[in-house]
Amino acid sequence: MDNSVLAKFKLVKGPIYSHCFSADRTILAITCDTKCYIYRMQGANSPPKLHVTLENHDKTVTAVDISIHGRIVTCSQDRNAYVWEPLSDGTYKPTLVLLRINRAATAVSWAPNGYKFAVGSSARIVAVCYYEQENNWWVSKHIKKPIKSTINTLSWHSNGVLLATGGTDGYMRVFSGFIKGLDTKEAVTNSPWGEKFPFGSLIREFYQGSYINDVEWRSNLEKIAYVAQDGSLNVADYQGNVQSVDAPEGLPYRTVVWVDEASILCAGYTRHPVLFTENNGTWGFSKDFNKTSEGIAKSINSLDISADDDETANPTFGISALKKFKELDLKGSVSASVKESAHLNAIVDLKVFNENNGKVSQVSSCGLDGEIVLYNL
Amino acid sequence: MSTLTHIGSATKETIRKFRTSTSRTEVIKALSIKIASKPSYEIVIEEEETEELDEIDSLNELADILPDNSPRYVLMAYPLTTREGIKQAPLILLFWKPPTVVSQEWKMLYANSLELIRHECGINKLIEVTNGLEDEDQVEELIEEIEK
């Protein structure tokens, strides 16, 4: 898979927990420690240019998201979220959103229409925030019951009402995030998930058992894919059926993204993306992208060829002794012929970069190594 | 007494009528009062909400009708039957202050005018509702408060 990596950018020295591209893919936002960096993309072959740094948070920024209108929302362990409005001169104006939570915020996601966003937190609350014209302020409404533990991940359905959440209590839940005045009843007519969707009501819950690391809707199929810390990928539908498949390498996935109707891409601690496909209704492993190749057996042979030019006198005895000492040095190490995967540490976030006709052709990823990598599928 | 806000005479008239007409009511009757925005800051009856409040059977529906981002004063006649069997409908003022109110300015205005309204309505009891009545338990707690 040599051509699977389209671009690799090492941007910062610390881990990047979350990244996001703008709708036209010219702007990249990444989180690093207490700041959020905004870059201007200059194509796949030149490194992105740092455009502006957003630094209002006091503690680690845990997530960032960009709406379809270009507004950026960041949330942090300091229990706050800021909405950054792009101004005409290229800078961003921050507005504090009072989340009213007493623990860290862990995840944030704009609704598809860009007028509200949901924030997951360690306070066992999901806060859905929207802008109130009368008060000129962002208001946050809480979803509390029956969440029992930290929320790790959120995903909005394309109708902007159904919100899937995953957390450390082992449950993947679907809630209603319907806001009177912002959402219309037409958005949810004929939804197979139910009839009435009052704000904060639990529509469905699926018990998985281990920490849910990432969740993502496939709206047109009314299905939800989620990955958990026990190394499984699960797909749930509105009838309550769940199909599971385990990661072939045993290490859990941290992030998941739908590629098309029957393909899902996951990535995590194995440092390379893995594709799963559905055949005859069952999900199974399909292929790896950019996996580290195994080459230890080959390495000793290649060194063999290159080193022995100077051993002409007394060939047999001298060469074998030299070879023996050289091999001692090599035992257990990996030689230069082994290809490393683009990411040197776990991949924590995958996002769709490019898609044609409903099928994703390129994805972007960020990892704990401070790199952003674009993959071709 | 606050001088920031004032009650118009039409409002005073409506309140008086409410007090006299609901003294023997069998169902819950309520009046929704709010402070109009700048520049007048006059205390007025919130017409739409009052109409909707006319239809309610129980306090559960209060949360659906009242706004969740603005405070309100709800003057309510709540029918009770005492232990001796006497039917009463005492006047109760609910100070509706949900947690999602963001503006400090409004919170201050409403808190300021509370005494004014209380005096004007001549009520029996004042109850502050600060939890937005989001679920059944909270409504029940409210009912217990009223019936004490």
PDB file of C-alpha atoms in Angstrom, chain A residues 98 100 130 132 134-135 137-142 144-145 180, chain B residues 63-66 68-70 99-100 102-103 106 134-135 137:
ATOM      1  CA  LEU A  98     -21.888  28.887  29.609  1.00  0.00           C
ATOM      2  CA  ARG A 100     -23.117  24.951  33.350  1.00  0.00           C
ATOM      3  CA  TYR A 130     -27.998  27.197  20.585  1.00  0.00           C
ATOM      4  CA  GLU A 132     -30.955  32.869  21.485  1.00  0.00           C
ATOM      5  CA  GLU A 134     -33.712  37.699  22.274  1.00  0.00           C
ATOM      6  CA  ASN A 135     -30.996  37.376  24.848  1.00  0.00           C
ATOM      7  CA  TRP A 137     -26.396  34.772  24.050  1.00  0.00           C
ATOM      8  CA  TRP A 138     -25.751  31.059  23.687  1.00  0.00           C
ATOM      9  CA  VAL A 139     -28.049  28.968  25.880  1.00  0.00           C
ATOM     10  CA  SER A 140     -27.249  25.423  26.894  1.00  0.00           C
ATOM     11  CA  LYS A 141     -29.845  22.781  27.692  1.00  0.00           C
ATOM     12  CA  HIS A 142     -28.840  19.625  29.494  1.00  0.00           C
ATOM     13  CA  LYS A 144     -28.959  14.122  32.017  1.00  0.00           C
ATOM     14  CA  LYS A 145     -31.058  11.003  32.325  1.00  0.00           C
ATOM     15  CA  LYS A 180     -38.162  24.366  19.797  1.00  0.00           C
TER      16      LYS A 180
ATOM     17  CA  ALA B  63     -42.960  23.597  31.954  1.00  0.00           C
ATOM     18  CA  ASP B  64     -44.180  23.240  28.368  1.00  0.00           C
ATOM     19  CA  ILE B  65     -45.904  26.606  28.283  1.00  0.00           C
ATOM     20  CA  LEU B  66     -43.503  28.763  30.240  1.00  0.00           C
ATOM     21  CA  ASP B  68     -37.128  28.082  29.542  1.00  0.00           C
ATOM     22  CA  ASN B  69     -34.853  31.010  29.063  1.00  0.00           C
ATOM     23  CA  SER B  70     -36.763  33.841  30.672  1.00  0.00           C
ATOM     24  CA  PRO B  99     -31.509  27.573  35.230  1.00  0.00           C
ATOM     25  CA  THR B 100     -31.144  28.336  31.534  1.00  0.00           C
ATOM     26  CA  VAL B 102     -28.469  33.585  30.862  1.00  0.00           C
ATOM     27  CA  SER B 103     -28.916  37.268  31.249  1.00  0.00           C
ATOM     28  CA  TRP B 106     -33.113  40.080  33.535  1.00  0.00           C
ATOM     29  CA  GLU B 134     -37.933  19.127  34.087  1.00  0.00           C
ATOM     30  CA  ASP B 135     -39.396  15.983  35.476  1.00  0.00           C
ATOM     31  CA  ASP B 137     -40.473  14.487  40.862  1.00  0.00           C
TER      32      ASP B 137
END
